[in-house]
Every structure is written in C-alpha cells, then in structure tokens.
Amino acid sequence: MAKKLLLPLVRGSWGVARGPVDGLALSRTIAGTEFACRSCSTATIPSLTSTLYPSRHAVLQGTRHLSTTAARRASDNDGRVTVWFTDRDGDVQTVRAKLGDNLLEVAREYDIDLEGACDGTLSCSTCHLVVHPEWFPKISDPITEEEEDMLDLAYGLTDTSRLGCQVVVTEDLDGLKLTIPMATLDAREA
Amino acid sequence: MLPFCRNPLRAVKEFRVLASVPSRGKASLTPEQMEMIRSGPSLSEFIQTAPLTPDHLKRKKGERLRLPPWLKTDIPVGREFHRLRRDLRGLGLTTVCEEAKCPNIGECWGGGEGRPATATIMVMGDQCTRGCRFCSVKTARSPPPLDPAEPVNTGMAVAKWGVDYIVITSVDRDDVEDMGADHFARTVEEIKKRNPVVLVEGLTPDFQGRKDCIARVARSGLEVYAHNIETVRELHWLVRDPRAGYRQSLEVLEHAKQVNPDLVTKSSIMLGCGETDEQVLQTLNDLRKSGVDCVTLGQYMQPTKQHLKVKEYVPPEKFKFWEDVGERLGFAYTASGPLVRSSYKAGEFYIKNIVEKRSGRRETSHHSNLSST
C-alpha cells in the first residue's frame, strides 16, 4: 500500500503528495515552484538535493545527460509516471500513476473522488475527466464511438473530455493534467 | 534458540526456570491475588468509546468516514432468510435488496413478530442502462432482453409468500421501446390476478418522462406509485445519471396522480451527499406541491469503492427533525431515519394509515392539510 504523506493542502499550489514519497513532492510544496532539469527536460527531479542543485542531478544521471536526444524514462525509478488531478473542490493532487493502469484505477488507488458506476464497461459517464488541452493529443487510446456516446451525456462536456476508464497510463503521459468536472445548478435544467 | 533435545517440552520447562518465568503446570497466583482480579475492574472499563463529534460525521478532504454505530446492522441469518432466497433463485427473480446492497435485508427477509418475510423484487433484469453514482446495481449499455416469464414468476412468488403488501421495482431500460412500462405493468397485473387483496406498490423508473409509459403503469392496478427523486436539485448532476432529472422526476409523480387520482404517490430522498438544509426543505416543498403523499428520508451509504463517498452521516435526531418537517408540510406519511429506505416497512406504514382512516380516527392531518395547501 503506497504511503501517504499528508501535507497541508494549499489551494493553487501543487497540493498534497499521494503515493510513494519522494523529494519531488516535498520540494514542490516547500518551494512552491516547478523544478526542471535542463538537460533531460524532465519536469520532475526525484530528490531534494538534486532539486536544489540541478547540475548535480545531471551528474548523478550520468551518461543519460550527455546527449539531449538520449531516451530517458520518467518511469525508470518505479514504473510510474506523474499525473495531476484537479478535483471537484479545485484542489490539485499529484500522484504516481502505474503504467498500464487506466485513469479510473489510478484514482481508485489514491482515493481520488472519481466514480466508476459501470466498472469501466463504457456504460456510463461517471468517470468523465477533462484533459488539459496540451495533453489531450498525447493520449494514445483513440476515442471510440461508444465512448463518444457516453460522453455526450455527461455534464460539463468539453472538446478535451475523456472517460477515465478508457485512458491507459503510458510513458508519454508523464505530467498529465486532468480535471474532474463539476457542474453548477444551471448546468442542466431538468 | 533452544539447543536440540529429545524432549522439547522439558526443554521449554527448563528454559522457563532459567528465565524465571513461572511454569504453567498449576496456578501461580495466591487466592488473594485471584480474588483481587475477580472483583477488580474488567477490560471494558479501560476501553472508552469516544463520543461522536461532528468531526466524525462530516467528511474532510482525504479522510474516510467510519460508520457510526446507529448504522451498524446484523448479518442476515435464519431459516426465513434462506427460504426466501431459495424461492427467488428458483424462479429466477432478482431483488433490489441484494443488487443495491440494502442494509435492512436481514430484517425484511427474516420477517418475525407477526410480520411475514418480504422482499422488493426488481424486474427487467439486474442490469440497468443508467449509471448513477449512488447505486451499485450493475450498469450495462445493452442488457439482456426482458424475460417474458418474469411477470408470471413474480406473481407466483408473491402469492407463495403470502404477504399482504409488496413493493415491485425495476432497473431503467432505456434500450427497450417502451422503457419496459408494459412489462412492469403486467407484473403488477399478474400479482393482482393471483391475489386481488394484496396491496402493490410500484417503484418505477422515470421512463424518460414519457407520459404513455407512466400512464400504463399508473393504470395497472397498483395502490401506491413511487418514484424516487433521490436528492436535491443542486446535487442532481453529481448523484444521478445525466438522463435523470429533478423536474422530470417531479413530472412523473404529477402525471401518475393525474392519470389515476386514487393513487397514493411516494418519493424518497437520500441525505448525506452534501446537501444543505435549505435544499432539502425546498425538495420536500416541491414534492408536496407535486401532490406526493408519502416521503421517506434515509442515509446515503456508499455501496462500493466505485461510488460516491459519503459526505456526512446525519444523526438520528436530524432525521427526526425532518420527520416533523414532513408532518408539518402535510405529507400523509413521512418515514425518516438513517436506515429508512423507500420500501422499508412500506406495508406497515400504509396499512396502518388505511386502517386508521377507516376506523375514523384522524391521527394524521392529511386531509385538513391538503385543503389548506
């Protein structure tokens, strides 16, 4: 069971770390800004020390940083990538999502408030997620007609909406940003 | 570690002597010590159940609420329970009790105290075409076709149980041409055919608001037409399937009454999804304005991990408060309690009401209130 580090939620910041604790979450919460390694352009640097000293991180990563075109995998440490969920209260939760899980399973693992009434069988729209426009094209699972039919019913439908149960976590989705939609009273007068 | 030896028990004894631990061959306490233990405090005096504070009842971010003591029920056991289950399986019938994981299943199916065992049969299969966030009934895009033998089988089961009040409910079947209205109505007719005296309550889906479907069921011979509004208007987007609707559900109840004014109409609200008191009051008012006679209020309980988390466990005193509100608003009957569900003890309440009316006693102020609203 992944350890949960309960840090005070700060609205607008990058929120609470869930899952295996690493320096990433700590550094973000403490400093409140995003750290990147310029060599490997990874948005996350896995240790507090390396965060404060990016060049040290490059050295530690060794040969991988010698060439900027060298393949680096964000999931190398633990077979997981980082995914950001903005929940219905507007709070952002960072999680390490396991490669191969679909987003509904990821939400369930981290107790995020995303429901899956039909258990991922494309029969409802309860796992409706709004994908950040920048990330929408990076999802390799194509939208099927069935998914579109279900999405059509959902509240708060956008051009970058997906059903969480249909999106599988891959390497390319490291840093994926999602919002769990909520509706207002007038969303549908029925 | 003990060295290897041929008699391990003896080795243990010797070890205990070495370690100054008393051997357990006979009691090592003096009679005085034993008396002191016997007459002294017991374990339960050291365990203190902390009183429930509001912190324990309202969910905070990242927390999971624990079930409060008033919601704990017994595991269903007993001959009646198993007999009922055998009957149901034998006839290929489904119940909402099982599919929606009702906490009262043991109590209703077990019967007792002059109360016959009863269940709320769910017709049209166990797969619903809608996915509501509060309901654990299976959801499928195209469930298997309707079983044509189901109305007859249901009639047979109900006749066999010898109940005088039965609730029939169903899943949503948006895939069927008439949403299953005819199937539902025929089930009611089959029950009545075998036992004209049994009181039937139909807890129907919204049939997408289609008036012809609602009318078909409203005229099928049932006494009570129930349709659950489930939650306040403001939370409909979260709690119910998008195809359901607040206004739509009110219209179902209105139309049923219009088609058959002799019907008793009934609805239910779940508390604990995050609604405010004002919203609940508004919903009760709207139900009363739509001519609804009976209302029930119960605590929402998360059926599985896939479903909506409970926002708040509403204490029994609050449920009593809503019962009083219901009475004051003029409902013929308000059933309100954490474990109360739409069909919970439905027969007893209804029959009690009828009996009292017939004997001339005006314990409920239903009629006088109706004339004033």
Coordinates of C-alpha atoms in Angstrom, one line a residue:
Chain A
M1 CA 0.0 0.0 0.0
A2 CA 1.5 3.3 -1.1
K3 CA 2.5 5.5 1.8
K4 CA 0.5 8.7 2.0
L5 CA 2.2 11.8 3.2
L6 CA -0.4 14.2 4.4
L7 CA 0.8 17.8 3.8
P8 CA -1.5 20.7 4.3
L9 CA -3.3 21.5 1.1
V10 CA -2.6 24.9 -0.3
R11 CA -5.1 26.0 -2.8
G12 CA -3.4 27.0 -6.0
S13 CA -0.2 25.2 -5.2
W14 CA 0.7 21.8 -6.4
G15 CA -1.1 20.2 -3.5
V16 CA -0.7 17.0 -1.5
A17 CA 1.6 14.2 -2.4
R18 CA 0.0 10.9 -2.5
G19 CA 1.8 7.7 -3.1
P20 CA 5.5 6.9 -2.6
V21 CA 7.0 9.9 -1.0
D22 CA 9.9 11.4 -2.8
G23 CA 11.7 14.6 -2.8
L24 CA 9.7 15.8 -5.7
A25 CA 6.6 16.4 -3.6
L26 CA 8.5 17.9 -0.7
S27 CA 10.4 20.3 -2.8
R28 CA 7.4 21.5 -4.7
T29 CA 5.5 22.1 -1.5
I30 CA 8.3 23.8 0.2
A31 CA 9.5 26.0 -2.6
G32 CA 6.2 26.2 -4.4
T33 CA 7.7 26.2 -7.9
E34 CA 8.5 23.7 -10.5
F35 CA 12.0 22.3 -10.8
A36 CA 13.2 21.1 -14.1
C37 CA 16.4 19.5 -15.2
R38 CA 17.5 21.4 -18.3
S39 CA 19.5 18.6 -19.7
C40 CA 16.9 15.9 -19.7
S41 CA 13.9 18.3 -19.7
T42 CA 12.2 16.2 -17.1
A43 CA 9.6 18.2 -15.2
T44 CA 10.4 16.3 -12.1
I45 CA 13.7 15.7 -10.3
P46 CA 13.5 12.8 -7.9
S47 CA 15.5 14.0 -4.9
L48 CA 15.5 17.1 -2.8
T49 CA 19.3 17.6 -3.2
S50 CA 19.1 17.2 -6.9
T51 CA 16.3 19.7 -7.0
L52 CA 18.3 22.4 -5.3
Y53 CA 21.3 21.6 -7.4
P54 CA 20.2 20.7 -10.9
S55 CA 23.7 20.3 -12.2
R56 CA 24.3 17.7 -9.6
H57 CA 21.2 15.9 -10.8
A58 CA 22.7 15.8 -14.3
V59 CA 25.9 14.4 -13.0
L60 CA 24.1 11.8 -11.0
Q61 CA 22.1 10.8 -14.0
G62 CA 25.4 10.1 -15.7
T63 CA 25.6 9.2 -19.3
R64 CA 22.0 9.8 -19.9
H65 CA 22.5 13.5 -20.0
L66 CA 25.4 13.6 -22.3
S67 CA 23.1 13.7 -25.3
T68 CA 19.8 15.6 -25.2
T69 CA 18.3 13.1 -27.6
A70 CA 19.1 10.2 -25.4
A71 CA 16.0 8.4 -24.3
R72 CA 15.1 8.9 -20.6
R73 CA 12.2 7.4 -18.9
A74 CA 10.3 9.1 -16.1
S75 CA 9.1 5.7 -15.0
D76 CA 12.6 4.3 -14.6
N77 CA 12.5 4.5 -10.8
D78 CA 9.2 2.8 -10.1
G79 CA 7.3 2.0 -13.3
R80 CA 5.1 5.0 -12.7
V81 CA 4.6 8.5 -14.1
T82 CA 3.3 11.6 -12.6
V83 CA -0.3 12.6 -13.1
W84 CA -2.1 15.7 -11.7
F85 CA -5.7 15.5 -10.8
T86 CA -7.7 18.7 -10.0
D87 CA -10.7 17.5 -8.1
R88 CA -14.2 19.0 -7.7
D89 CA -13.1 21.3 -4.9
G90 CA -10.4 22.8 -7.1
D91 CA -7.6 21.1 -5.2
V92 CA -4.7 19.6 -7.1
Q93 CA -3.5 16.1 -6.2
T94 CA -0.2 14.7 -7.6
V95 CA 0.0 11.0 -7.9
R96 CA 2.4 8.5 -9.3
A97 CA 0.3 6.5 -11.7
K98 CA 1.3 3.0 -12.6
L99 CA 2.0 2.3 -16.3
G100 CA -0.8 0.2 -17.7
D101 CA -3.5 1.3 -15.3
N102 CA -6.4 3.2 -16.6
L103 CA -7.1 6.6 -15.0
L104 CA -10.1 5.2 -13.1
E105 CA -7.9 2.6 -11.5
V106 CA -5.3 5.3 -10.7
A107 CA -8.0 7.4 -9.0
R108 CA -9.2 4.5 -7.0
E109 CA -5.7 3.6 -5.8
Y110 CA -5.2 7.1 -4.5
D111 CA -8.7 7.6 -3.1
I112 CA -9.4 10.4 -5.5
D113 CA -13.1 11.4 -5.8
L114 CA -13.7 9.9 -9.2
E115 CA -16.5 7.3 -9.5
G116 CA -16.9 4.4 -11.9
A117 CA -20.5 3.3 -11.6
C118 CA -20.4 0.8 -14.5
D119 CA -17.0 -0.5 -13.5
G120 CA -15.3 0.6 -16.7
T121 CA -17.6 -1.1 -19.2
L122 CA -18.3 2.1 -21.2
S123 CA -21.9 2.2 -20.0
C124 CA -22.0 5.4 -18.1
S125 CA -20.2 8.8 -17.8
T126 CA -19.3 8.9 -14.1
C127 CA -15.6 8.7 -14.7
H128 CA -15.7 11.7 -17.0
L129 CA -12.4 13.7 -16.9
V130 CA -11.4 16.9 -18.7
V131 CA -7.9 16.6 -20.0
H132 CA -5.7 19.7 -20.2
P133 CA -5.6 20.7 -23.9
E134 CA -1.9 20.4 -24.0
W135 CA -2.1 16.8 -23.0
F136 CA -5.2 15.7 -24.9
P137 CA -3.3 14.8 -28.2
K138 CA -0.7 12.8 -26.3
I139 CA -3.2 10.2 -25.2
S140 CA -2.7 7.2 -27.5
D141 CA -6.1 5.5 -26.8
P142 CA -8.4 6.7 -29.5
I143 CA -12.0 7.8 -28.7
T144 CA -14.4 5.1 -29.9
E145 CA -18.0 5.7 -30.9
E146 CA -19.2 4.1 -27.7
E147 CA -17.1 6.4 -25.6
E148 CA -18.4 9.4 -27.5
D149 CA -22.0 8.2 -26.9
M150 CA -21.4 8.1 -23.2
L151 CA -19.5 11.4 -23.1
D152 CA -22.4 13.1 -24.9
L153 CA -24.5 12.5 -21.9
A154 CA -22.0 13.9 -19.4
Y155 CA -22.3 17.3 -17.6
G156 CA -19.6 19.8 -18.4
L157 CA -18.5 18.2 -21.7
T158 CA -15.5 19.8 -23.4
D159 CA -13.5 19.2 -26.5
T160 CA -10.9 17.6 -24.4
S161 CA -13.1 15.3 -22.4
R162 CA -12.4 11.6 -22.0
L163 CA -13.7 8.8 -19.9
G164 CA -11.1 7.9 -17.3
C165 CA -11.6 4.1 -17.7
Q166 CA -10.6 4.4 -21.4
V167 CA -7.3 6.1 -21.0
V168 CA -4.4 3.9 -20.1
V169 CA -1.3 5.4 -18.5
T170 CA 1.8 5.4 -20.7
E171 CA 5.3 6.8 -20.7
D172 CA 4.2 9.7 -22.8
L173 CA 1.7 10.8 -20.2
D174 CA 4.2 11.8 -17.6
G175 CA 3.0 15.1 -16.3
L176 CA -0.6 14.5 -17.5
K177 CA -3.0 17.1 -16.2
L178 CA -6.7 16.3 -15.6
T179 CA -9.7 18.0 -14.1
I180 CA -12.6 16.2 -12.5
P181 CA -15.6 18.2 -13.8
M182 CA -18.2 19.6 -11.7
A183 CA -21.5 21.3 -12.7
T184 CA -23.4 24.2 -11.4
L185 CA -27.0 24.4 -10.7
D186 CA -27.9 25.6 -14.1
A187 CA -25.9 23.1 -15.9
R188 CA -28.9 21.2 -16.9
E189 CA -32.4 22.3 -16.1
A190 CA -34.4 19.1 -15.9
Chain B
M1 CA 17.3 -20.6 20.4
L2 CA 16.9 -23.8 22.3
P3 CA 19.5 -26.4 21.7
F4 CA 18.3 -29.6 20.0
C5 CA 17.0 -32.1 22.5
R6 CA 14.8 -35.1 22.5
N7 CA 12.2 -33.8 24.9
P8 CA 11.2 -30.3 23.7
L9 CA 8.6 -29.8 26.4
R10 CA 11.1 -30.5 29.1
A11 CA 13.5 -28.1 27.4
V12 CA 10.8 -25.4 27.5
K13 CA 10.2 -26.0 31.2
E14 CA 13.9 -25.8 31.9
F15 CA 14.2 -22.7 29.8
R16 CA 11.3 -21.1 31.8
V17 CA 13.1 -21.9 35.1
L18 CA 16.2 -20.3 33.7
A19 CA 14.3 -17.3 32.6
S20 CA 12.4 -17.1 35.9
V21 CA 9.0 -17.5 34.2
P22 CA 6.6 -19.5 36.2
S23 CA 5.8 -22.9 34.8
R24 CA 2.1 -23.2 33.8
G25 CA 1.6 -26.6 35.3
K26 CA -0.6 -25.1 38.1
A27 CA -1.8 -21.7 39.1
S28 CA 0.9 -19.5 40.5
L29 CA -1.4 -16.8 42.0
T30 CA -2.3 -16.7 45.6
P31 CA -6.0 -16.9 46.5
E32 CA -5.9 -13.2 47.5
Q33 CA -4.5 -12.2 44.1
M34 CA -7.1 -14.2 42.3
E35 CA -9.8 -12.5 44.4
M36 CA -8.5 -9.1 43.6
I37 CA -8.6 -9.9 39.9
R38 CA -12.1 -11.2 40.1
S39 CA -13.5 -8.3 41.9
G40 CA -11.5 -5.6 40.2
P41 CA -12.1 -3.6 37.0
S42 CA -12.8 -5.5 33.8
L43 CA -11.3 -4.8 30.4
S44 CA -14.4 -2.8 29.2
E45 CA -13.7 -0.2 31.9
F46 CA -10.5 0.6 30.3
I47 CA -11.8 0.9 26.8
Q48 CA -13.7 4.1 26.3
T49 CA -15.8 4.7 23.2
A50 CA -15.2 8.3 22.4
P51 CA -18.4 10.3 21.9
L52 CA -19.1 11.0 18.3
T53 CA -18.3 14.6 17.5
P54 CA -19.3 16.4 14.3
D55 CA -15.7 15.8 13.1
H56 CA -16.5 12.1 12.9
L57 CA -19.7 12.7 10.9
K58 CA -18.6 15.2 8.2
R59 CA -16.0 14.1 5.7
K60 CA -12.9 16.2 5.4
K61 CA -10.5 16.0 2.4
G62 CA -8.6 12.8 2.3
E63 CA -10.5 11.1 5.1
R64 CA -12.8 8.2 5.0
L65 CA -15.6 8.4 7.5
R66 CA -16.2 5.5 9.8
L67 CA -19.7 4.0 10.0
P68 CA -21.5 5.5 13.1
P69 CA -23.0 3.0 15.5
W70 CA -26.6 3.7 14.5
L71 CA -25.9 2.4 11.0
K72 CA -24.5 -1.0 12.0
T73 CA -26.8 -3.9 11.2
D74 CA -26.7 -7.6 11.9
I75 CA -25.6 -10.1 9.3
P76 CA -28.7 -11.8 7.9
V77 CA -29.2 -15.3 9.2
G78 CA -32.1 -17.6 9.7
R79 CA -34.4 -20.0 8.0
E80 CA -36.8 -17.5 6.6
F81 CA -33.9 -15.6 5.0
H82 CA -32.7 -18.7 3.2
R83 CA -36.1 -19.8 2.3
L84 CA -36.9 -16.5 0.6
R85 CA -33.6 -16.6 -1.2
R86 CA -34.3 -20.1 -2.5
D87 CA -37.7 -19.1 -3.7
L88 CA -36.2 -16.2 -5.6
R89 CA -33.4 -18.1 -7.2
G90 CA -35.8 -20.9 -8.1
L91 CA -37.9 -18.6 -10.0
G92 CA -35.0 -16.6 -11.5
L93 CA -36.0 -13.4 -9.7
T94 CA -33.8 -10.5 -8.7
T95 CA -34.2 -8.2 -5.8
V96 CA -33.1 -4.7 -5.3
C97 CA -32.3 -5.7 -1.7
E98 CA -29.3 -7.7 -3.0
E99 CA -28.3 -5.7 -6.0
A100 CA -28.3 -2.4 -4.2
K101 CA -26.8 -3.9 -1.0
C102 CA -29.6 -2.8 1.3
P103 CA -28.5 -2.9 5.0
N104 CA -32.1 -3.9 6.1
I105 CA -32.0 -7.2 4.1
G106 CA -31.7 -9.3 7.2
E107 CA -34.6 -7.7 8.9
C108 CA -37.1 -7.7 5.9
W109 CA -36.2 -11.1 4.6
G110 CA -36.2 -12.6 8.0
G111 CA -39.6 -11.4 9.0
G112 CA -40.7 -12.2 12.5
E113 CA -43.1 -10.9 15.2
G114 CA -46.2 -11.5 13.1
R115 CA -44.5 -9.8 10.2
P116 CA -44.2 -12.0 7.1
A117 CA -40.8 -12.1 5.3
T118 CA -40.8 -9.8 2.3
A119 CA -38.5 -8.6 -0.4
T120 CA -38.7 -5.9 -3.0
I121 CA -38.5 -7.7 -6.3
M122 CA -36.7 -5.9 -9.1
V123 CA -38.0 -6.8 -12.6
M124 CA -36.5 -6.3 -16.0
G125 CA -33.2 -7.9 -15.1
D126 CA -30.3 -7.0 -12.9
Q127 CA -28.6 -4.7 -15.3
C128 CA -29.6 -1.0 -15.6
T129 CA -28.9 1.2 -18.6
R130 CA -28.0 4.1 -16.3
G131 CA -25.0 4.7 -14.1
C132 CA -25.9 6.7 -11.0
R133 CA -23.1 7.4 -8.6
F134 CA -25.0 6.2 -5.6
C135 CA -26.3 2.9 -6.9
S136 CA -24.5 -0.4 -7.1
V137 CA -26.9 -2.1 -9.4
K138 CA -25.0 -3.3 -12.4
T139 CA -24.8 -0.9 -15.4
A140 CA -24.7 -2.1 -19.0
R141 CA -25.3 -0.4 -22.3
S142 CA -27.4 -3.2 -23.7
P143 CA -28.6 -5.6 -21.0
P144 CA -30.1 -9.0 -22.0
P145 CA -33.6 -8.9 -23.4
L146 CA -36.6 -8.9 -21.0
D147 CA -37.7 -12.3 -19.6
P148 CA -41.3 -12.8 -20.8
A149 CA -41.9 -15.3 -17.9
E150 CA -40.9 -12.7 -15.3
P151 CA -44.3 -11.2 -14.6
V152 CA -45.9 -14.6 -14.1
N153 CA -42.9 -15.8 -11.9
T154 CA -43.2 -12.7 -9.8
G155 CA -46.9 -13.2 -9.3
M156 CA -46.2 -16.8 -8.2
A157 CA -43.5 -15.8 -5.8
V158 CA -45.6 -13.1 -4.2
A159 CA -48.6 -15.4 -3.9
K160 CA -46.4 -18.1 -2.3
W161 CA -45.0 -15.7 0.3
G162 CA -48.5 -14.8 1.5
V163 CA -47.6 -11.1 2.1
D164 CA -50.4 -8.5 2.1
Y165 CA -48.2 -5.7 0.8
I166 CA -45.5 -6.0 -1.8
V167 CA -43.2 -3.5 -3.5
I168 CA -42.1 -4.1 -7.1
T169 CA -39.3 -2.1 -8.6
S170 CA -37.2 -2.3 -11.7
V171 CA -34.0 -1.1 -13.4
D172 CA -34.0 1.5 -16.1
R173 CA -34.3 0.1 -19.6
D174 CA -33.7 2.9 -22.0
D175 CA -32.9 0.3 -24.6
V176 CA -36.4 -1.1 -24.7
E177 CA -39.0 0.6 -26.9
D178 CA -41.5 1.4 -24.1
M179 CA -38.7 1.5 -21.5
G180 CA -40.3 -1.7 -20.0
A181 CA -43.5 0.0 -18.9
D182 CA -45.7 -2.8 -20.3
H183 CA -43.5 -5.4 -18.6
F184 CA -43.8 -3.6 -15.3
A185 CA -47.5 -3.2 -15.6
R186 CA -48.0 -6.8 -16.5
T187 CA -46.1 -7.8 -13.4
V188 CA -48.5 -5.8 -11.3
E189 CA -51.4 -7.4 -13.1
E190 CA -50.1 -10.9 -12.6
I191 CA -49.7 -10.3 -8.9
K192 CA -53.2 -9.0 -8.5
K193 CA -54.6 -11.9 -10.6
R194 CA -53.3 -14.4 -8.1
N195 CA -54.2 -12.4 -5.0
P196 CA -56.6 -9.5 -5.5
V197 CA -56.3 -8.4 -1.9
V198 CA -52.5 -7.8 -1.8
L199 CA -51.5 -4.2 -1.8
V200 CA -49.0 -3.4 -4.5
E201 CA -46.5 -0.5 -4.6
G202 CA -44.6 0.1 -7.8
L203 CA -41.3 1.9 -7.5
T204 CA -40.8 2.9 -11.1
P205 CA -38.0 4.4 -13.2
D206 CA -38.7 7.8 -14.9
F207 CA -39.4 6.2 -18.3
Q208 CA -37.6 9.4 -19.6
G209 CA -40.7 11.3 -18.6
R210 CA -42.8 9.6 -21.3
K211 CA -46.4 10.1 -20.3
D212 CA -47.8 7.0 -22.1
C213 CA -45.4 4.8 -20.2
I214 CA -46.2 6.4 -16.9
A215 CA -49.9 6.0 -17.6
R216 CA -49.5 2.3 -18.5
V217 CA -48.1 1.6 -15.0
A218 CA -50.4 4.0 -13.2
R219 CA -53.4 2.2 -14.5
S220 CA -52.1 -1.3 -13.9
G221 CA -53.9 -1.7 -10.6
L222 CA -51.3 -0.8 -8.1
E223 CA -52.2 1.2 -5.0
V224 CA -49.0 3.2 -4.5
Y225 CA -47.0 4.8 -7.2
A226 CA -43.5 5.5 -6.1
H227 CA -40.7 7.3 -7.9
N228 CA -37.6 8.5 -6.1
I229 CA -36.2 12.0 -6.6
E230 CA -33.1 10.7 -4.7
T231 CA -31.5 14.1 -3.9
V232 CA -31.9 17.9 -4.1
R233 CA -31.9 19.8 -7.4
E234 CA -28.4 21.2 -6.8
L235 CA -26.8 17.8 -6.5
H236 CA -28.5 16.0 -9.3
W237 CA -25.5 16.5 -11.6
L238 CA -23.4 14.6 -9.1
V239 CA -25.6 11.9 -7.7
R240 CA -27.9 10.7 -10.5
D241 CA -27.3 9.7 -14.1
P242 CA -27.4 12.6 -16.5
R243 CA -30.5 11.1 -18.2
A244 CA -32.4 11.5 -14.9
G245 CA -33.6 15.0 -13.9
Y246 CA -35.2 16.8 -10.9
R247 CA -38.0 18.4 -12.9
Q248 CA -38.5 15.2 -14.9
S249 CA -39.0 13.1 -11.7
L250 CA -41.5 15.6 -10.3
E251 CA -43.4 15.4 -13.5
V252 CA -43.5 11.6 -13.3
L253 CA -45.2 11.8 -9.9
E254 CA -47.5 14.6 -11.1
H255 CA -48.6 12.7 -14.2
A256 CA -49.2 9.4 -12.3
K257 CA -51.6 11.3 -9.9
Q258 CA -53.2 13.0 -12.9
V259 CA -53.9 9.7 -14.7
N260 CA -55.2 8.0 -11.6
P261 CA -56.2 10.3 -8.8
D262 CA -56.8 7.4 -6.4
L263 CA -53.1 6.6 -6.4
V264 CA -51.0 7.2 -3.4
T265 CA -47.8 8.7 -4.7
K266 CA -44.5 8.4 -2.9
S267 CA -40.9 9.6 -3.2
S268 CA -37.6 9.3 -1.4
I269 CA -34.6 11.5 -0.6
M270 CA -31.1 10.4 0.4
L271 CA -29.3 12.5 2.9
G272 CA -25.5 12.8 3.4
C273 CA -24.4 13.6 -0.2
G274 CA -23.5 17.2 0.6
E275 CA -26.9 18.8 0.6
T276 CA -27.9 21.8 2.8
D277 CA -31.0 22.0 4.9
E278 CA -32.5 24.7 2.7
Q279 CA -32.1 22.5 -0.3
V280 CA -33.8 19.5 1.4
L281 CA -36.6 21.8 2.6
Q282 CA -37.1 23.0 -1.0
T283 CA -37.2 19.5 -2.3
L284 CA -39.8 18.5 0.3
N285 CA -41.8 21.5 -0.7
D286 CA -41.6 20.7 -4.4
L287 CA -42.7 17.1 -3.7
R288 CA -45.7 18.3 -1.7
K289 CA -46.6 20.7 -4.5
S290 CA -46.5 17.9 -7.0
G291 CA -49.1 16.1 -4.9
V292 CA -46.8 13.5 -3.4
D293 CA -48.5 11.8 -0.3
C294 CA -45.6 9.9 1.3
V295 CA -42.0 10.7 1.6
T296 CA -39.1 8.8 3.0
L297 CA -35.7 10.1 4.0
G298 CA -32.7 7.8 4.6
Q299 CA -28.9 8.0 4.9
Y300 CA -26.8 7.5 1.8
M301 CA -24.3 4.8 2.3
Q302 CA -21.5 4.2 -0.2
P303 CA -22.2 0.7 -1.6
T304 CA -18.8 0.1 -3.2
K305 CA -15.4 1.8 -3.7
Q306 CA -16.6 2.8 -7.2
H307 CA -19.3 5.0 -5.9
L308 CA -19.8 8.4 -4.4
K309 CA -18.2 8.9 -1.0
V310 CA -20.4 9.8 1.9
K311 CA -20.2 13.4 2.7
E312 CA -21.9 13.3 6.0
Y313 CA -23.5 10.9 8.4
V314 CA -26.7 12.6 9.5
P315 CA -27.5 11.8 13.2
P316 CA -30.9 10.2 14.1
E317 CA -32.0 13.4 15.8
K318 CA -31.8 15.3 12.5
F319 CA -33.8 12.6 10.8
K320 CA -36.5 13.1 13.5
F321 CA -36.4 16.8 12.7
W322 CA -37.1 16.0 9.0
E323 CA -39.9 13.7 10.0
D324 CA -41.5 16.6 11.9
V325 CA -41.0 18.9 8.9
G326 CA -42.7 16.3 6.7
E327 CA -45.7 16.1 9.0
R328 CA -46.0 19.9 9.1
L329 CA -45.8 20.2 5.4
G330 CA -48.8 17.9 5.2
F331 CA -47.4 14.6 3.9
A332 CA -49.8 11.7 4.7
Y333 CA -46.8 9.8 5.9
T334 CA -43.1 10.7 6.5
A335 CA -40.7 7.9 7.2
S336 CA -37.4 9.3 8.2
G337 CA -34.4 7.5 9.7
P338 CA -30.8 6.6 8.9
L339 CA -31.8 3.1 7.7
V340 CA -35.1 4.0 6.2
R341 CA -35.4 3.2 2.6
S342 CA -38.2 3.6 0.1
S343 CA -39.7 0.2 0.6
Y344 CA -38.7 -0.3 4.2
K345 CA -41.7 -1.3 6.2
A346 CA -43.7 0.2 3.5
G347 CA -46.7 -2.1 4.1
E348 CA -46.9 -1.5 7.7
F349 CA -47.0 2.3 7.3
Y350 CA -49.5 2.2 4.5
I351 CA -51.8 -0.4 6.1
K352 CA -51.7 1.4 9.5
N353 CA -52.7 4.6 7.7
I354 CA -55.6 2.9 5.9
V355 CA -56.8 1.1 9.0
E356 CA -56.8 4.3 11.0
K357 CA -58.6 6.2 8.3
R358 CA -61.3 3.5 8.1
S359 CA -61.8 3.5 11.8
G360 CA -62.4 7.2 11.6
R361 CA -59.5 8.2 13.8
R362 CA -57.7 11.2 12.5
E363 CA -54.2 10.6 13.7
T364 CA -52.8 12.0 10.5
S365 CA -53.8 15.5 9.5
H366 CA -53.5 14.6 5.8
H367 CA -56.9 15.8 4.7
S368 CA -57.0 19.0 6.6
N369 CA -53.6 20.0 5.4
L370 CA -54.4 19.2 1.8
S371 CA -57.3 21.6 1.9
S372 CA -55.1 24.3 3.2
T373 CA -52.3 24.0 0.6

